[in-house]
Short mmCIF file of C-alpha atoms in Angstrom, two decimals:
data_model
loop_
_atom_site.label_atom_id
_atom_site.label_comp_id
_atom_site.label_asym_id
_atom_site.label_seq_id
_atom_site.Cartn_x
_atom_site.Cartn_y
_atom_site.Cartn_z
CA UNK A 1 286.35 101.76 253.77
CA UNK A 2 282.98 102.15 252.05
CA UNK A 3 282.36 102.44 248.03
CA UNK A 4 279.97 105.61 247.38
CA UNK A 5 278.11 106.46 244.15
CA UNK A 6 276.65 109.53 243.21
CA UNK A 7 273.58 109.05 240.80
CA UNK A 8 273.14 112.47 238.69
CA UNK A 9 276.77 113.40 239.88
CA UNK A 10 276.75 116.75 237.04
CA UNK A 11 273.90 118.20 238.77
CA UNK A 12 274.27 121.13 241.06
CA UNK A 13 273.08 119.14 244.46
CA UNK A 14 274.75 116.04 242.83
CA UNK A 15 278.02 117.56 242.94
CA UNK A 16 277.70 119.46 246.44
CA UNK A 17 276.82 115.28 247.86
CA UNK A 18 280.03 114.11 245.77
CA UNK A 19 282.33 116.47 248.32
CA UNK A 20 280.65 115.66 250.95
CA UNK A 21 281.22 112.14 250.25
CA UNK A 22 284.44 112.05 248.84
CA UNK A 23 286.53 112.16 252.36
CA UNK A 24 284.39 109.84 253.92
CA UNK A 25 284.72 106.70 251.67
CA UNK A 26 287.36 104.77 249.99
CA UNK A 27 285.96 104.95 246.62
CA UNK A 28 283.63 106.92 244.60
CA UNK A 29 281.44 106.67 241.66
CA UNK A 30 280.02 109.86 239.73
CA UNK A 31 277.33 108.44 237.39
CA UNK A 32 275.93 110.21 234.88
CA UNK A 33 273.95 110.15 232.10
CA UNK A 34 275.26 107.83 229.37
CA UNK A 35 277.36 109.45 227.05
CA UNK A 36 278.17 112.54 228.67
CA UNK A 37 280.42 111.64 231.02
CA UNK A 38 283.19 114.06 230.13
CA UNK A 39 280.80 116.62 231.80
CA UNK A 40 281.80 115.03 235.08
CA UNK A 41 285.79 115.04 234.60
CA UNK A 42 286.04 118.85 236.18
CA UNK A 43 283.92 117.34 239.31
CA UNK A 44 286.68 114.63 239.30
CA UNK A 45 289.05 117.44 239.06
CA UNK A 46 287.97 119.48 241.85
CA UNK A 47 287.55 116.12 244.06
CA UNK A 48 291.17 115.13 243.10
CA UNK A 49 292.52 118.62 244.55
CA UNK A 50 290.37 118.89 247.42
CA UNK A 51 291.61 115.74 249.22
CA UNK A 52 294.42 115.44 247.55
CA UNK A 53 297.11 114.27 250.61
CA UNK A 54 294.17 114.35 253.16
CA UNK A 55 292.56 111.06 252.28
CA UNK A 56 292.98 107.12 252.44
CA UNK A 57 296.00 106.16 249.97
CA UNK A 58 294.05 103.74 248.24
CA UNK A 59 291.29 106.33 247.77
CA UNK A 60 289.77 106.22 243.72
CA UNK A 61 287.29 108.63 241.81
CA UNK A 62 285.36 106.53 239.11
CA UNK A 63 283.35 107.88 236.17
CA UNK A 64 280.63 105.57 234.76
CA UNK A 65 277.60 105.92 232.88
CA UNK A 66 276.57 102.55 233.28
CA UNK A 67 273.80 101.69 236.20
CA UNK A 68 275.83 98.21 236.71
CA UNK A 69 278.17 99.77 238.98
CA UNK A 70 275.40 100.17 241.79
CA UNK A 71 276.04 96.83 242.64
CA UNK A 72 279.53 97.21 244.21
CA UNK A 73 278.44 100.18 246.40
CA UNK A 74 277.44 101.02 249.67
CA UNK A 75 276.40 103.94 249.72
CA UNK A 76 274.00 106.12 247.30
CA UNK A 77 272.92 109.49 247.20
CA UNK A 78 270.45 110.12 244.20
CA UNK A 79 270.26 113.17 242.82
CA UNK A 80 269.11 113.44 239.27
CA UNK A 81 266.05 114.94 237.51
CA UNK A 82 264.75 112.16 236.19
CA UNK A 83 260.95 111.96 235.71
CA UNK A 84 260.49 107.79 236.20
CA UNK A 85 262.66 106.05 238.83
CA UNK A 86 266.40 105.05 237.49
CA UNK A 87 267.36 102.96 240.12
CA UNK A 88 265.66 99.43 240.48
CA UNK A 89 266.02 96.48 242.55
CA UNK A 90 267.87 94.45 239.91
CA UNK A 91 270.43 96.69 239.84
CA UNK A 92 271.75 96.01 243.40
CA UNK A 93 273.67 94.14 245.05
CA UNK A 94 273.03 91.83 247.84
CA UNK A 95 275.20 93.41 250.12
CA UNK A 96 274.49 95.67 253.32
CA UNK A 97 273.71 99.18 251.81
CA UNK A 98 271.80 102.63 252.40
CA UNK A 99 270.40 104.57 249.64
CA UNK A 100 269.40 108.34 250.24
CA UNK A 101 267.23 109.09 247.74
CA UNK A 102 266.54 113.44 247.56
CA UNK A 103 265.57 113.69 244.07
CA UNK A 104 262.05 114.86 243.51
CA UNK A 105 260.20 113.06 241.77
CA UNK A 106 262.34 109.69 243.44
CA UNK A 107 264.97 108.17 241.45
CA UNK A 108 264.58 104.75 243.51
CA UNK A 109 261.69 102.34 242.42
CA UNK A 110 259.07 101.75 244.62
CA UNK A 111 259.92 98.16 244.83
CA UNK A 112 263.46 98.56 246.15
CA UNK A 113 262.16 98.47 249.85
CA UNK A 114 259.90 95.62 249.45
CA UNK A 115 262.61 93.37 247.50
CA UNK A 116 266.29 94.46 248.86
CA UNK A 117 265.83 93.80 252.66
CA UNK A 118 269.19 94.59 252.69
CA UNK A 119 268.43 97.99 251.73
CA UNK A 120 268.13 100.97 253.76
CA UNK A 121 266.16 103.59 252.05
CA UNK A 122 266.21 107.05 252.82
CA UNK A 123 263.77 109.39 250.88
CA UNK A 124 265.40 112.88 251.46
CA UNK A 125 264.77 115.83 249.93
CA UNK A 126 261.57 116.57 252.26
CA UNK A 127 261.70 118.17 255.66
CA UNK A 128 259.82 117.79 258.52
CA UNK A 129 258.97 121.58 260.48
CA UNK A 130 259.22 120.59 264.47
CA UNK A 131 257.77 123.25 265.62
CA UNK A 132 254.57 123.32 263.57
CA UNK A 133 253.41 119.58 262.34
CA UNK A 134 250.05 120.91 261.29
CA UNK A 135 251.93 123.40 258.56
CA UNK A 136 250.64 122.49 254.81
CA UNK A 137 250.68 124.25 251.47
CA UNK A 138 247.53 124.44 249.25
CA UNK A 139 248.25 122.15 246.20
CA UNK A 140 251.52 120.40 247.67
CA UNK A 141 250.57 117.00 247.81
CA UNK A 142 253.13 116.18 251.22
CA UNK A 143 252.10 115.22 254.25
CA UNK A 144 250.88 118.58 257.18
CA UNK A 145 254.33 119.48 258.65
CA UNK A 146 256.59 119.06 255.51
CA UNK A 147 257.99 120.66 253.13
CA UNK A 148 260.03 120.08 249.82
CA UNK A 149 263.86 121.35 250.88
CA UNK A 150 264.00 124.12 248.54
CA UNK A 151 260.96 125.24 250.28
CA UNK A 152 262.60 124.92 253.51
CA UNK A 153 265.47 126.78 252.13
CA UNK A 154 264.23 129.71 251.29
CA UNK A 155 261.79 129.85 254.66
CA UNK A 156 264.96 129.20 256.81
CA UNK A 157 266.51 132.53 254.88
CA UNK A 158 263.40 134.53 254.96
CA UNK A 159 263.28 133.54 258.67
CA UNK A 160 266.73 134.87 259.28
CA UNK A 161 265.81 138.30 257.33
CA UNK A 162 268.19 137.43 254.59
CA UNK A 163 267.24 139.63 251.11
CA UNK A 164 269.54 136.97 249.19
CA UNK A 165 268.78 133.22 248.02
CA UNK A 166 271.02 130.84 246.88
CA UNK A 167 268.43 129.39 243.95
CA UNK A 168 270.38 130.13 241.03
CA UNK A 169 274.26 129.33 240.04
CA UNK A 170 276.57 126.83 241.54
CA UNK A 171 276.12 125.81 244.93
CA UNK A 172 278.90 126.15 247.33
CA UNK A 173 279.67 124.77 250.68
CA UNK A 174 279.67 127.84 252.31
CA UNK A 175 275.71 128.11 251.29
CA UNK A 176 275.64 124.92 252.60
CA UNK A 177 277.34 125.49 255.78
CA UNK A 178 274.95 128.81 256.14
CA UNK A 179 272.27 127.02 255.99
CA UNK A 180 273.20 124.34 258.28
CA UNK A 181 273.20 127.28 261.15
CA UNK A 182 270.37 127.91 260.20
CA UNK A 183 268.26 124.87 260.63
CA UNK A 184 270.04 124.15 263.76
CA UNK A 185 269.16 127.40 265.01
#
């Protein structure tokens, strides 16, 4: 029954969180960049098909290029490439709601958590390694034991021996599935 945005919805990882998202919520934003929004109509295409007869009735796809929206939704997945935060507290609503944030550099102000207490903030786009916490790269200012997820990506496949990557192009869910067998593994 939720509403769902997508913040930077045209982007390769933007669109991969839009299908996940789109069978588990009632409604769905893709926001993009302000004036370019017809470069999210073939996501809202491809949405449109895949659940098409396998969803809620009432189920909706909006487009919007205006940040306002963000206050009817309950869930957010940020994913733009934005160098200075897009998303700030004003722009919220007062309602129950959990942001996951996996851009690098953030998309969500550092004064969300301390001013929306009724926001749940989840920075993604960084993994922790459990079975080496002291791990660190030279010049990657994360904490010993992390990594950035593209980093993570392409140690997962160099763990499993694969001579592929999946760093350039569209990314599909089979990648995605792949590489969820991985980490588990």
């Amino acid at each position: 029954e939720a509403t769902a945005a997508v913040l930077g919805a045209a982007g390769n990882i933007g669109q991969i969180m839009a299908q996940l998202l789109a069978p588990q919520v009632k409604k769905l934003w893709l926001i993009g960049r302000p004036g370019r929004l017809a470069q999210l109509e073939p996501l809202k295409a491809l949405l449109s098909s895949q659940i098409n007869g396998h969803h809620h009735k009432d189920f909706s796809i909006q487009l919007s290029d205006n940040p306002e929206v963000l206050r009817e939704v309950e869930l957010l997945v940020t994913a733009s490439n934005a160098v200075e935060p897009l998303v700030q507290p004003d722009m919220l609503g007062r309602h129950p709601m959990v942001i996951c944030d996996i851009s690098v550099p953030g998309d969500v102000a550092e004064t969300v958590p301390q001013l929306r207490p009724n926001v749940q903030l989840i920075r993604g786009g960084i993994i922790a390694l459990p079975q080496n916490p002291d791990f660190f790269i030279p010049g990657i200012q994360l904490p010993d034991g992390q990594l950035f997820a593209c980093m993570a990506e392409t140690l997962l496949l160099g763990l499993e021996g694969q001579q592929t990557h999946f760093s350039m192009g569209d990314i599909r869910m089979e990648q995605l599935q792949y590489l969820t067998k991985l980490a588990s593994k």
